Amino acid sequence: PNLKQEFLFEIHSAWGKIFLQCGDIASAEQKFLAINPLSREEIIKAHVNKGLVAVAKNDFSEAHGFFSKAYEMNKRNVMVINNLAVCYLYNGKMHEAIKLYEQAIFSDPKSSLHETLLLNCATLYELRSNESKKKKIELLKIVSANRADLEMSIELCLKL
């Protein structure tokens, strides 16, 4: 795809996300469908956009399908991982959500140690069991070994 195509896709995608934030799902869908994705990255973003629309419609099963497609195309995209895990959680599959977070964090800590993933994983550990301390200590160890420079919010520090 040429630069004009990429630019138009990004503009329509951003415009659609603004409509979603305003609660105008129909206009968001129109913007997302206004231009066809051509590159691999655009196809991933198109799946993400469709997933976000499904979340806005409170249809986490449909959203899961779109985020799964995006995940299969790029298993290192932290935003996709997080959205897919949230869909697992809302579909009553907390263990699958934890497994996805752990797989991302422990298999590729250099690129997957993001505050959102860590915070959500630690929260799910607490929801799952009273013995979450051991699992959270494992998270701290992997952070210190791989991303000691990671700046964390007070909320995350307290959670861990």
PDB file of C-alpha atoms in Angstrom:
ATOM      1  CA  PRO A   1       0.000   0.000   0.000  1.00  0.00           C
ATOM      2  CA  ASN A   2       1.077   3.531  -0.628  1.00  0.00           C
ATOM      3  CA  LEU A   3       1.493   6.293   1.929  1.00  0.00           C
ATOM      4  CA  LYS A   4      -1.844   7.857   1.010  1.00  0.00           C
ATOM      5  CA  GLN A   5      -3.621   4.540   1.680  1.00  0.00           C
ATOM      6  CA  GLU A   6      -1.831   4.139   5.019  1.00  0.00           C
ATOM      7  CA  PHE A   7      -2.640   7.712   6.004  1.00  0.00           C
ATOM      8  CA  LEU A   8      -6.318   7.355   5.078  1.00  0.00           C
ATOM      9  CA  PHE A   9      -6.588   4.092   6.967  1.00  0.00           C
ATOM     10  CA  GLU A  10      -5.028   5.629  10.089  1.00  0.00           C
ATOM     11  CA  ILE A  11      -7.270   8.714   9.881  1.00  0.00           C
ATOM     12  CA  HIS A  12     -10.439   6.642   9.530  1.00  0.00           C
ATOM     13  CA  SER A  13      -9.318   4.326  12.316  1.00  0.00           C
ATOM     14  CA  ALA A  14      -8.609   7.242  14.668  1.00  0.00           C
ATOM     15  CA  TRP A  15     -11.860   8.928  13.710  1.00  0.00           C
ATOM     16  CA  GLY A  16     -13.777   5.718  14.421  1.00  0.00           C
ATOM     17  CA  LYS A  17     -12.149   5.395  17.844  1.00  0.00           C
ATOM     18  CA  ILE A  18     -13.168   8.957  18.676  1.00  0.00           C
ATOM     19  CA  PHE A  19     -16.754   8.095  17.774  1.00  0.00           C
ATOM     20  CA  LEU A  20     -16.530   5.023  20.020  1.00  0.00           C
ATOM     21  CA  GLN A  21     -15.306   7.133  22.918  1.00  0.00           C
ATOM     22  CA  CYS A  22     -18.294   9.425  22.371  1.00  0.00           C
ATOM     23  CA  GLY A  23     -20.664   6.446  22.369  1.00  0.00           C
ATOM     24  CA  ASP A  24     -21.588   6.729  18.684  1.00  0.00           C
ATOM     25  CA  ILE A  25     -21.138   3.111  17.657  1.00  0.00           C
ATOM     26  CA  ALA A  26     -22.852   3.430  14.270  1.00  0.00           C
ATOM     27  CA  SER A  27     -20.586   6.282  13.153  1.00  0.00           C
ATOM     28  CA  ALA A  28     -17.543   4.383  14.427  1.00  0.00           C
ATOM     29  CA  GLU A  29     -18.499   1.362  12.344  1.00  0.00           C
ATOM     30  CA  GLN A  30     -18.943   3.582   9.277  1.00  0.00           C
ATOM     31  CA  LYS A  31     -15.466   5.064   9.705  1.00  0.00           C
ATOM     32  CA  PHE A  32     -13.891   1.658  10.290  1.00  0.00           C
ATOM     33  CA  LEU A  33     -15.495   0.301   7.109  1.00  0.00           C
ATOM     34  CA  ALA A  34     -14.760   3.377   4.969  1.00  0.00           C
ATOM     35  CA  ILE A  35     -11.404   2.096   3.758  1.00  0.00           C
ATOM     36  CA  ASN A  36     -10.200  -1.446   3.163  1.00  0.00           C
ATOM     37  CA  PRO A  37      -7.092  -2.653   4.978  1.00  0.00           C
ATOM     38  CA  LEU A  38      -4.309  -3.732   2.634  1.00  0.00           C
ATOM     39  CA  SER A  39      -1.158  -4.286   4.672  1.00  0.00           C
ATOM     40  CA  ARG A  40      -0.712  -6.864   7.411  1.00  0.00           C
ATOM     41  CA  GLU A  41      -0.651  -4.100  10.052  1.00  0.00           C
ATOM     42  CA  GLU A  42      -3.849  -2.567   8.668  1.00  0.00           C
ATOM     43  CA  ILE A  43      -5.576  -5.971   8.743  1.00  0.00           C
ATOM     44  CA  ILE A  44      -4.569  -6.401  12.398  1.00  0.00           C
ATOM     45  CA  LYS A  45      -5.872  -2.908  13.194  1.00  0.00           C
ATOM     46  CA  ALA A  46      -9.111  -3.655  11.326  1.00  0.00           C
ATOM     47  CA  HIS A  47      -9.652  -6.743  13.516  1.00  0.00           C
ATOM     48  CA  VAL A  48      -8.916  -4.641  16.602  1.00  0.00           C
ATOM     49  CA  ASN A  49     -11.364  -1.958  15.463  1.00  0.00           C
ATOM     50  CA  LYS A  50     -14.101  -4.557  14.953  1.00  0.00           C
ATOM     51  CA  GLY A  51     -13.291  -5.993  18.377  1.00  0.00           C
ATOM     52  CA  LEU A  52     -13.604  -2.555  19.971  1.00  0.00           C
ATOM     53  CA  VAL A  53     -17.019  -2.087  18.341  1.00  0.00           C
ATOM     54  CA  ALA A  54     -18.120  -5.461  19.701  1.00  0.00           C
ATOM     55  CA  VAL A  55     -16.924  -4.458  23.185  1.00  0.00           C
ATOM     56  CA  ALA A  56     -18.880  -1.208  22.869  1.00  0.00           C
ATOM     57  CA  LYS A  57     -21.935  -3.341  22.059  1.00  0.00           C
ATOM     58  CA  ASN A  58     -21.159  -5.474  25.133  1.00  0.00           C
ATOM     59  CA  ASP A  59     -20.663  -8.537  22.918  1.00  0.00           C
ATOM     60  CA  PHE A  60     -17.509 -10.030  24.376  1.00  0.00           C
ATOM     61  CA  SER A  61     -17.889 -13.313  22.479  1.00  0.00           C
ATOM     62  CA  GLU A  62     -17.785 -11.510  19.147  1.00  0.00           C
ATOM     63  CA  ALA A  63     -14.985  -9.241  20.392  1.00  0.00           C
ATOM     64  CA  HIS A  64     -13.017 -12.334  21.412  1.00  0.00           C
ATOM     65  CA  GLY A  65     -13.193 -13.597  17.826  1.00  0.00           C
ATOM     66  CA  PHE A  66     -11.813 -10.379  16.376  1.00  0.00           C
ATOM     67  CA  PHE A  67      -9.077  -9.997  18.985  1.00  0.00           C
ATOM     68  CA  SER A  68      -8.125 -13.671  18.479  1.00  0.00           C
ATOM     69  CA  LYS A  69      -7.629 -13.022  14.759  1.00  0.00           C
ATOM     70  CA  ALA A  70      -5.433 -10.017  15.538  1.00  0.00           C
ATOM     71  CA  TYR A  71      -3.505 -12.050  18.122  1.00  0.00           C
ATOM     72  CA  GLU A  72      -2.851 -14.867  15.647  1.00  0.00           C
ATOM     73  CA  MET A  73      -1.323 -12.312  13.285  1.00  0.00           C
ATOM     74  CA  ASN A  74       0.846 -10.666  15.973  1.00  0.00           C
ATOM     75  CA  LYS A  75       1.320 -12.466  19.281  1.00  0.00           C
ATOM     76  CA  ARG A  76       3.476  -9.655  20.705  1.00  0.00           C
ATOM     77  CA  ASN A  77       0.956  -6.827  20.489  1.00  0.00           C
ATOM     78  CA  VAL A  78       0.387  -5.916  24.132  1.00  0.00           C
ATOM     79  CA  MET A  79      -2.863  -4.057  23.442  1.00  0.00           C
ATOM     80  CA  VAL A  80      -4.297  -7.076  21.613  1.00  0.00           C
ATOM     81  CA  ILE A  81      -3.154  -9.425  24.381  1.00  0.00           C
ATOM     82  CA  ASN A  82      -4.808  -7.268  27.008  1.00  0.00           C
ATOM     83  CA  ASN A  83      -8.081  -6.932  25.080  1.00  0.00           C
ATOM     84  CA  LEU A  84      -8.174 -10.663  24.388  1.00  0.00           C
ATOM     85  CA  ALA A  85      -7.583 -11.434  28.074  1.00  0.00           C
ATOM     86  CA  VAL A  86     -10.375  -9.029  29.070  1.00  0.00           C
ATOM     87  CA  CYS A  87     -12.711 -10.855  26.669  1.00  0.00           C
ATOM     88  CA  TYR A  88     -11.764 -14.161  28.279  1.00  0.00           C
ATOM     89  CA  LEU A  89     -12.578 -12.676  31.664  1.00  0.00           C
ATOM     90  CA  TYR A  90     -15.946 -11.263  30.580  1.00  0.00           C
ATOM     91  CA  ASN A  91     -16.777 -14.621  28.980  1.00  0.00           C
ATOM     92  CA  GLY A  92     -16.197 -16.352  32.332  1.00  0.00           C
ATOM     93  CA  LYS A  93     -12.782 -17.789  31.450  1.00  0.00           C
ATOM     94  CA  MET A  94     -10.532 -16.254  34.080  1.00  0.00           C
ATOM     95  CA  HIS A  95      -7.976 -19.079  33.944  1.00  0.00           C
ATOM     96  CA  GLU A  96      -7.525 -18.567  30.191  1.00  0.00           C
ATOM     97  CA  ALA A  97      -7.045 -14.831  30.780  1.00  0.00           C
ATOM     98  CA  ILE A  98      -4.357 -15.507  33.392  1.00  0.00           C
ATOM     99  CA  LYS A  99      -2.694 -18.055  31.117  1.00  0.00           C
ATOM    100  CA  LEU A 100      -2.575 -15.507  28.278  1.00  0.00           C
ATOM    101  CA  TYR A 101      -1.066 -12.820  30.535  1.00  0.00           C
ATOM    102  CA  GLU A 102       1.502 -15.264  31.936  1.00  0.00           C
ATOM    103  CA  GLN A 103       2.408 -16.571  28.490  1.00  0.00           C
ATOM    104  CA  ALA A 104       3.069 -13.029  27.258  1.00  0.00           C
ATOM    105  CA  ILE A 105       4.946 -11.892  30.359  1.00  0.00           C
ATOM    106  CA  PHE A 106       7.095 -14.966  30.938  1.00  0.00           C
ATOM    107  CA  SER A 107       7.827 -15.927  27.315  1.00  0.00           C
ATOM    108  CA  ASP A 108       8.859 -12.453  26.143  1.00  0.00           C
ATOM    109  CA  PRO A 109       9.504 -10.243  29.181  1.00  0.00           C
ATOM    110  CA  LYS A 110      11.593  -7.673  27.310  1.00  0.00           C
ATOM    111  CA  SER A 111       8.646  -6.555  25.205  1.00  0.00           C
ATOM    112  CA  SER A 112       5.655  -7.694  27.286  1.00  0.00           C
ATOM    113  CA  LEU A 113       6.392  -6.161  30.676  1.00  0.00           C
ATOM    114  CA  HIS A 114       3.903  -3.334  30.504  1.00  0.00           C
ATOM    115  CA  GLU A 115       2.125  -1.816  33.454  1.00  0.00           C
ATOM    116  CA  THR A 116      -1.329  -2.727  32.142  1.00  0.00           C
ATOM    117  CA  LEU A 117      -0.501  -6.406  31.706  1.00  0.00           C
ATOM    118  CA  LEU A 118       1.203  -6.607  35.093  1.00  0.00           C
ATOM    119  CA  LEU A 119      -1.620  -4.819  36.910  1.00  0.00           C
ATOM    120  CA  ASN A 120      -4.339  -6.897  35.273  1.00  0.00           C
ATOM    121  CA  CYS A 121      -2.453 -10.149  35.864  1.00  0.00           C
ATOM    122  CA  ALA A 122      -1.886  -9.292  39.539  1.00  0.00           C
ATOM    123  CA  THR A 123      -5.564  -8.400  39.905  1.00  0.00           C
ATOM    124  CA  LEU A 124      -6.645 -11.728  38.428  1.00  0.00           C
ATOM    125  CA  TYR A 125      -4.263 -13.540  40.773  1.00  0.00           C
ATOM    126  CA  GLU A 126      -6.079 -11.885  43.675  1.00  0.00           C
ATOM    127  CA  LEU A 127      -9.482 -12.813  42.272  1.00  0.00           C
ATOM    128  CA  ARG A 128      -8.429 -16.406  41.723  1.00  0.00           C
ATOM    129  CA  SER A 129      -7.030 -17.238  45.134  1.00  0.00           C
ATOM    130  CA  ASN A 130      -5.948 -16.081  48.553  1.00  0.00           C
ATOM    131  CA  GLU A 131      -2.463 -17.333  47.723  1.00  0.00           C
ATOM    132  CA  SER A 132      -1.768 -14.658  45.144  1.00  0.00           C
ATOM    133  CA  LYS A 133       1.327 -13.388  46.954  1.00  0.00           C
ATOM    134  CA  LYS A 134       3.557 -16.158  45.551  1.00  0.00           C
ATOM    135  CA  LYS A 135       2.474 -15.444  41.980  1.00  0.00           C
ATOM    136  CA  LYS A 136       2.942 -11.697  42.411  1.00  0.00           C
ATOM    137  CA  ILE A 137       6.452 -12.261  43.767  1.00  0.00           C
ATOM    138  CA  GLU A 138       7.181 -14.186  40.547  1.00  0.00           C
ATOM    139  CA  LEU A 139       6.036 -11.122  38.592  1.00  0.00           C
ATOM    140  CA  LEU A 140       8.313  -8.868  40.633  1.00  0.00           C
ATOM    141  CA  LYS A 141      11.260 -11.180  40.029  1.00  0.00           C
ATOM    142  CA  ILE A 142      10.734 -11.154  36.290  1.00  0.00           C
ATOM    143  CA  VAL A 143      10.406  -7.360  36.299  1.00  0.00           C
ATOM    144  CA  SER A 144      13.635  -6.946  38.276  1.00  0.00           C
ATOM    145  CA  ALA A 145      15.497  -9.419  36.051  1.00  0.00           C
ATOM    146  CA  ASN A 146      14.304  -8.009  32.741  1.00  0.00           C
ATOM    147  CA  ARG A 147      13.029  -4.475  33.154  1.00  0.00           C
ATOM    148  CA  ALA A 148      14.469  -2.991  36.328  1.00  0.00           C
ATOM    149  CA  ASP A 149      14.097   0.401  34.640  1.00  0.00           C
ATOM    150  CA  LEU A 150      10.326  -0.033  34.253  1.00  0.00           C
ATOM    151  CA  GLU A 151       8.559   2.958  35.729  1.00  0.00           C
ATOM    152  CA  MET A 152       5.513   1.787  37.618  1.00  0.00           C
ATOM    153  CA  SER A 153       2.606   3.716  39.025  1.00  0.00           C
ATOM    154  CA  ILE A 154       1.899   3.724  42.739  1.00  0.00           C
ATOM    155  CA  GLU A 155      -1.166   1.614  42.004  1.00  0.00           C
ATOM    156  CA  LEU A 156       0.933  -1.130  40.421  1.00  0.00           C
ATOM    157  CA  CYS A 157       3.583  -0.968  43.131  1.00  0.00           C
ATOM    158  CA  LEU A 158       0.942  -1.427  45.789  1.00  0.00           C
ATOM    159  CA  LYS A 159      -0.762  -4.202  43.838  1.00  0.00           C
ATOM    160  CA  LEU A 160       2.488  -6.141  43.536  1.00  0.00           C
TER     161      LEU A 160
END
